[in-house]
JSON list of C-alpha atoms in Angstrom, two decimals:
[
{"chain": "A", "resi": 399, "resn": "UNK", "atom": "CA", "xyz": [-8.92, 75.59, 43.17]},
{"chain": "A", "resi": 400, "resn": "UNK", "atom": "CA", "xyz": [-11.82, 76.58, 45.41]},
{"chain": "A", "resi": 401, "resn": "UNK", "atom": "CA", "xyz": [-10.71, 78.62, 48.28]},
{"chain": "A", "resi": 402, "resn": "UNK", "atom": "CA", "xyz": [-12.43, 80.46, 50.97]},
{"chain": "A", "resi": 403, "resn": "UNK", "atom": "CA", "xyz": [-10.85, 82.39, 54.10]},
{"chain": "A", "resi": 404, "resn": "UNK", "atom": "CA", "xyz": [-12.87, 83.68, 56.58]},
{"chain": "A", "resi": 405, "resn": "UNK", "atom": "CA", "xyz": [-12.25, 86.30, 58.63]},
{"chain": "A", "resi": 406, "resn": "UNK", "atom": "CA", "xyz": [-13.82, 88.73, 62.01]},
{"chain": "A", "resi": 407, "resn": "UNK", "atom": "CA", "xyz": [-14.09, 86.39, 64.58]},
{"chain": "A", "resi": 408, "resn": "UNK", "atom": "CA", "xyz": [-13.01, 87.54, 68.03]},
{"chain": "A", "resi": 409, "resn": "UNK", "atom": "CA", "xyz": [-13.77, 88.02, 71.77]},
{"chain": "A", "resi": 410, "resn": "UNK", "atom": "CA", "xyz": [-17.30, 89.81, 72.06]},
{"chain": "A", "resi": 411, "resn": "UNK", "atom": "CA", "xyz": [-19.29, 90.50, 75.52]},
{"chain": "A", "resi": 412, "resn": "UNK", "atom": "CA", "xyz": [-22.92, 88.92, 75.58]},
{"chain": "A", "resi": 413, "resn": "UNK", "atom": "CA", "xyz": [-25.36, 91.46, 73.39]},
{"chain": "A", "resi": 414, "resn": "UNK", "atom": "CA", "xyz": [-22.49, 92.64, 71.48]},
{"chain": "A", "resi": 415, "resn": "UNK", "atom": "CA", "xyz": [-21.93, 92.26, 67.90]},
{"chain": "A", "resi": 416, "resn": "UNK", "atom": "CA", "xyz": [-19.80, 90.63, 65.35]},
{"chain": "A", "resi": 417, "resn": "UNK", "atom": "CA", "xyz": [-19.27, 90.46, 61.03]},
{"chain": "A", "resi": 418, "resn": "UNK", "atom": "CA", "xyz": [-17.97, 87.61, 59.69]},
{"chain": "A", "resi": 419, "resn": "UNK", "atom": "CA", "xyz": [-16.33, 87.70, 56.02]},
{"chain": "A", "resi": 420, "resn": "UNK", "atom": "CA", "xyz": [-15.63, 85.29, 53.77]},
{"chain": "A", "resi": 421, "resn": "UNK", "atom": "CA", "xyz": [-13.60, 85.75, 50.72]},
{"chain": "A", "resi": 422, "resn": "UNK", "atom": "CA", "xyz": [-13.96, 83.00, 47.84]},
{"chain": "A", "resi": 423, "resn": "UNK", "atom": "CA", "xyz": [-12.15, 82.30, 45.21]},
{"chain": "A", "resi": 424, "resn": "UNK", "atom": "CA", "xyz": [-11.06, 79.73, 42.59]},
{"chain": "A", "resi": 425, "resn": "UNK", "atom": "CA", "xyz": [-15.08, 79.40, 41.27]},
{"chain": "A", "resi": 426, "resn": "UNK", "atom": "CA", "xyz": [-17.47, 81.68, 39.81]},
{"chain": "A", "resi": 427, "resn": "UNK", "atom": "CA", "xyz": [-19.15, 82.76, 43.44]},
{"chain": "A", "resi": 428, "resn": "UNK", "atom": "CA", "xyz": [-22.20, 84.56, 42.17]},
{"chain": "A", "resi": 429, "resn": "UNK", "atom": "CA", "xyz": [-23.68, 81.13, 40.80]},
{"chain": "A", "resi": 430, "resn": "UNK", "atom": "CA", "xyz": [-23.37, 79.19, 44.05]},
{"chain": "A", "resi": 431, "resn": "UNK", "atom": "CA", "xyz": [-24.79, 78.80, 46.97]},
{"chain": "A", "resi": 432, "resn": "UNK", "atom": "CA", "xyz": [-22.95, 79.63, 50.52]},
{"chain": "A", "resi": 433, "resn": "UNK", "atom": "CA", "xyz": [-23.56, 78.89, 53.69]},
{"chain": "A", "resi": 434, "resn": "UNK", "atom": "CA", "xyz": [-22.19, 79.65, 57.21]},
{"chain": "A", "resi": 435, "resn": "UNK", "atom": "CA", "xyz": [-21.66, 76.25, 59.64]},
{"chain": "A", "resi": 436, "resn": "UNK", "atom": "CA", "xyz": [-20.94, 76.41, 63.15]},
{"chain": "A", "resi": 437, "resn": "UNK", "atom": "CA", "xyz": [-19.53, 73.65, 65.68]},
{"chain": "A", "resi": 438, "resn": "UNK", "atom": "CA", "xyz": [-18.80, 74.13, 68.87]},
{"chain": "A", "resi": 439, "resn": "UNK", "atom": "CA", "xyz": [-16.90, 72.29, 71.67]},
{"chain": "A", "resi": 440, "resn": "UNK", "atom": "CA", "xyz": [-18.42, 68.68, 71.86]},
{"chain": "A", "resi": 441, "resn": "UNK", "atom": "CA", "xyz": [-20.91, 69.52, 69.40]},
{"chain": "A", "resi": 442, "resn": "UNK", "atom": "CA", "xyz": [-21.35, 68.58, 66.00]},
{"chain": "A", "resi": 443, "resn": "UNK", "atom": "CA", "xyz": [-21.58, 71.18, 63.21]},
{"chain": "A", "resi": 444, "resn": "UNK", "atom": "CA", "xyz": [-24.56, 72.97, 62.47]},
{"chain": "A", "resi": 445, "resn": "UNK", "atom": "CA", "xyz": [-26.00, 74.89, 60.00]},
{"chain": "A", "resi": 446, "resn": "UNK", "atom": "CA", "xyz": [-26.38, 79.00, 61.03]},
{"chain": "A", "resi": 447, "resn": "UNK", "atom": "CA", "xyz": [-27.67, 80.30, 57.45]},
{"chain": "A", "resi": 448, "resn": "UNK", "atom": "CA", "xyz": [-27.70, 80.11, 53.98]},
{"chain": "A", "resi": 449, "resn": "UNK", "atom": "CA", "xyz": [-27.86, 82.33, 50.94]},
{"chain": "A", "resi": 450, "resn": "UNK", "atom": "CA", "xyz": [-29.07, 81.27, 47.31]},
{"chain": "A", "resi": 451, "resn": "UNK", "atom": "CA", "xyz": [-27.11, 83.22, 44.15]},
{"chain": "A", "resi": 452, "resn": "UNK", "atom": "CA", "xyz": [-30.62, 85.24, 43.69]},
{"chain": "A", "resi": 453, "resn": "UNK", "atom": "CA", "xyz": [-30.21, 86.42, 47.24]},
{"chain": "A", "resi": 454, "resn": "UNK", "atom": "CA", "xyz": [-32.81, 84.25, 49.52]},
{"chain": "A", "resi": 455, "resn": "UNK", "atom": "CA", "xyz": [-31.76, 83.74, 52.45]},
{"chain": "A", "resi": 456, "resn": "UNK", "atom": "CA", "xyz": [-32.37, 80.83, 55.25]},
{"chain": "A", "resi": 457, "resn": "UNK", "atom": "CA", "xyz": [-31.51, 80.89, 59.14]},
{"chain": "A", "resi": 458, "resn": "UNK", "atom": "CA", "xyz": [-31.37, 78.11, 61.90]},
{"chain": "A", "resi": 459, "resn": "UNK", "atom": "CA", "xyz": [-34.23, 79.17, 64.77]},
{"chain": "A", "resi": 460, "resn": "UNK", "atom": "CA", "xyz": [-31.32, 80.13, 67.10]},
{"chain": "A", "resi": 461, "resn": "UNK", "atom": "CA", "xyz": [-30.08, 82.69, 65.51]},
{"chain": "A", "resi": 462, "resn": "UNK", "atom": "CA", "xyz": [-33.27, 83.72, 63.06]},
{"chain": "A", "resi": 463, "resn": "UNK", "atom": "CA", "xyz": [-33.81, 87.95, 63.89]},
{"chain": "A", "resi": 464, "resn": "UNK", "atom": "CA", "xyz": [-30.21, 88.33, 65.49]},
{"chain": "A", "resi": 465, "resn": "UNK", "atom": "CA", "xyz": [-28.11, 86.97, 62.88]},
{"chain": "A", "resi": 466, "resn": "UNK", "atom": "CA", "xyz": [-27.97, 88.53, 58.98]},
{"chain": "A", "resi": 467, "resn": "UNK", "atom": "CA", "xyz": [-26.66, 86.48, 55.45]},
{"chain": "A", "resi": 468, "resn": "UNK", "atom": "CA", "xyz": [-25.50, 88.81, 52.57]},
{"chain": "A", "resi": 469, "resn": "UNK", "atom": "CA", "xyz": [-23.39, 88.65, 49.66]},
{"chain": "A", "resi": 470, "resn": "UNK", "atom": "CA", "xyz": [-21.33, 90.78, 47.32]},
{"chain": "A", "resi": 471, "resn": "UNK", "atom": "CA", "xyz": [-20.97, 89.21, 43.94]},
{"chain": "A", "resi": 472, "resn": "UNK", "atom": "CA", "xyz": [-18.62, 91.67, 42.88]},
{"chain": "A", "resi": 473, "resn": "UNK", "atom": "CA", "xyz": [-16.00, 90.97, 45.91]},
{"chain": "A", "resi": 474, "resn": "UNK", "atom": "CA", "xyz": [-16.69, 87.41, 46.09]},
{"chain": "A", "resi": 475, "resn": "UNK", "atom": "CA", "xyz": [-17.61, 87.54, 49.79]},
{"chain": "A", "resi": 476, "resn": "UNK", "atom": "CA", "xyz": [-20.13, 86.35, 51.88]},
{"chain": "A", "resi": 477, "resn": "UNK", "atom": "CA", "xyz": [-20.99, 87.67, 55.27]},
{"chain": "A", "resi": 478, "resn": "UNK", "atom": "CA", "xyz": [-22.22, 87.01, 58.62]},
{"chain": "A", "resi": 479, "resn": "UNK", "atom": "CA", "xyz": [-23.81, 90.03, 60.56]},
{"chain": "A", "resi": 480, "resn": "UNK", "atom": "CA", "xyz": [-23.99, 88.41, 64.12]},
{"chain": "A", "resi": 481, "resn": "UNK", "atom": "CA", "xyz": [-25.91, 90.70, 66.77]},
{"chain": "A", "resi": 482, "resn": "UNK", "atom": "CA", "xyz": [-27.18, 90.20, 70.35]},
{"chain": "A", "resi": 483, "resn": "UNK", "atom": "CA", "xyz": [-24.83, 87.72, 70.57]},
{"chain": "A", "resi": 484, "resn": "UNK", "atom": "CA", "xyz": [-25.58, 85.34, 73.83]},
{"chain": "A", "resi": 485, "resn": "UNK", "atom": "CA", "xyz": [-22.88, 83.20, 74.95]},
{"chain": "A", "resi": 486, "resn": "UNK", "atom": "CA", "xyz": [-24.15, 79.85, 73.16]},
{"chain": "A", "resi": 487, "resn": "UNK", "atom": "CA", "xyz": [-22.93, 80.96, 70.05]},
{"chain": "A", "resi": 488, "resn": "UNK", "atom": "CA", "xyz": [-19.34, 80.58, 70.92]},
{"chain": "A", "resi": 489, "resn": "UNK", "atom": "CA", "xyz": [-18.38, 78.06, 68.83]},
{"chain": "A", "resi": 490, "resn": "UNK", "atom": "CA", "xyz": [-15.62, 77.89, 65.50]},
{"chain": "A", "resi": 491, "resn": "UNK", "atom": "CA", "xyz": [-17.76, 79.14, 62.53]},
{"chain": "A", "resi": 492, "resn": "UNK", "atom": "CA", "xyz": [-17.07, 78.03, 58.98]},
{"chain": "A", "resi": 493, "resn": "UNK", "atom": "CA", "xyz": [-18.17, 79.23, 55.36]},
{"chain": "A", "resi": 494, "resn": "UNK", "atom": "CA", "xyz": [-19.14, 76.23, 52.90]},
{"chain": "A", "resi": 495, "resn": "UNK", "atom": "CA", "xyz": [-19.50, 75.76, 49.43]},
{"chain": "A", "resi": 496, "resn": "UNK", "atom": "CA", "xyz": [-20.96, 72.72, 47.67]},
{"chain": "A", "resi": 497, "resn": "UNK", "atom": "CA", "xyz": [-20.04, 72.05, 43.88]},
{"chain": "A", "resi": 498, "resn": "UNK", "atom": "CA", "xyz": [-20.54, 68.91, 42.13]},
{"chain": "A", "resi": 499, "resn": "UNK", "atom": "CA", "xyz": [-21.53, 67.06, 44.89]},
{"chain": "A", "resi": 500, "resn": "UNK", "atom": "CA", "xyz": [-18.40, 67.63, 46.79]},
{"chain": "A", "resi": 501, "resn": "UNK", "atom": "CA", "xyz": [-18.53, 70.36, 50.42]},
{"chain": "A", "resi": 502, "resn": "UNK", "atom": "CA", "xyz": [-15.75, 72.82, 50.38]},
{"chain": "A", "resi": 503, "resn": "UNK", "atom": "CA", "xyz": [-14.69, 74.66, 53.94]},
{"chain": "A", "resi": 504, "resn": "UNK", "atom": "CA", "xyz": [-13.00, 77.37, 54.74]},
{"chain": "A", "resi": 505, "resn": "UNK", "atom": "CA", "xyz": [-10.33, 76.95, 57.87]},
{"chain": "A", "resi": 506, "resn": "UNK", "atom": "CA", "xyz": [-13.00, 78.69, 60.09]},
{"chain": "A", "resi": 507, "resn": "UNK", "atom": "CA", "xyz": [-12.76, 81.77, 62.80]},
{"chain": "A", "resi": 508, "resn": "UNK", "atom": "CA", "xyz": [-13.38, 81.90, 66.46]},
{"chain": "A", "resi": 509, "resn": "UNK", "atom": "CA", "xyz": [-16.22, 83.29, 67.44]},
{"chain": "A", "resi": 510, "resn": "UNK", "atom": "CA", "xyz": [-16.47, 83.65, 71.97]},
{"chain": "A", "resi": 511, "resn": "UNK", "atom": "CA", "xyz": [-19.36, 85.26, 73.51]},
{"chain": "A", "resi": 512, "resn": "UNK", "atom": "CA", "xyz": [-18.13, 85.86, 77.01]},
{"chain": "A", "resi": 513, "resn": "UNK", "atom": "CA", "xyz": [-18.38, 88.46, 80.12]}
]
C-alpha cells in the first residue's frame, strides 16, 4: 500500500534553514507526481510546491526563491529545502501523492519558525 513518512521538521530561528524528506513507498515513485502541502493553525492546507516525474518543478509565491523541490528516484524520496525561513511558515507540512484519482498523505512534520 502507498506509504509516505516524512521526516526534518523541527524548531528553526527566523532566516534559518530546514530539509524536509519524504520516503515513499508501496508505488512506483519515479512515475508520479509529489507535492509538499502545508496547513497551519486555523488555516486550511495549502499547496508549497510540486515536482513532475521529469523533474519540473512548481512553487506557491510565498515561498518561490527561498524554498527548493527535488527528488531521488532511486531512494524514493522527495525533499523540501526550506531557507530564510520567516515565522509564517510555521505550520504542519505534509507530502502528497495522487493516484487514480484518490490523494494519499503522509502523517506530516512540524515545521516552527520562532526567536
Amino acid at each position: 500500500q502507498v506509504q509516505l513518512v516524512e521526516s526534518g521538521g523541527g524548531l528553526v530561528q527566523p532566516g534559518g534553514s530546514l530539509r524536509l524528506s519524504c520516503a515513499a513507498s508501496g508505488f512506483t515513485f519515479s512515475i508520479y507526481y509529489m507535492s509538499w502541502y502545508r496547513q497551519a493553525p486555523g488555516k486550511e492546507r495549502e499547496l508549497v510546491a510540486g515536482i513532475s516525474s521529469r523533474g519540473s518543478t512548481n512553487y506557491a509565491d510565498s515561498v518561490k526563491g527561498r524554498f527548493t523541490i527535488s527528488r531521488d528516484n532511486a531512494k524514493n524520496t522527495v525533499y523540501l529545502q526550506m531557507n530564510s525561513l520567516k515565522s509564517e511558515d510555521t505550520a504542519v507540512y505534509y507530502c502528497k501523492t495522487s493516484q487514480l484519482a484518490k490523494d494519499f498523505w503522509g502523517q506530516g512534520t512540524q515545521v516552527t519558525v520562532s526567536s
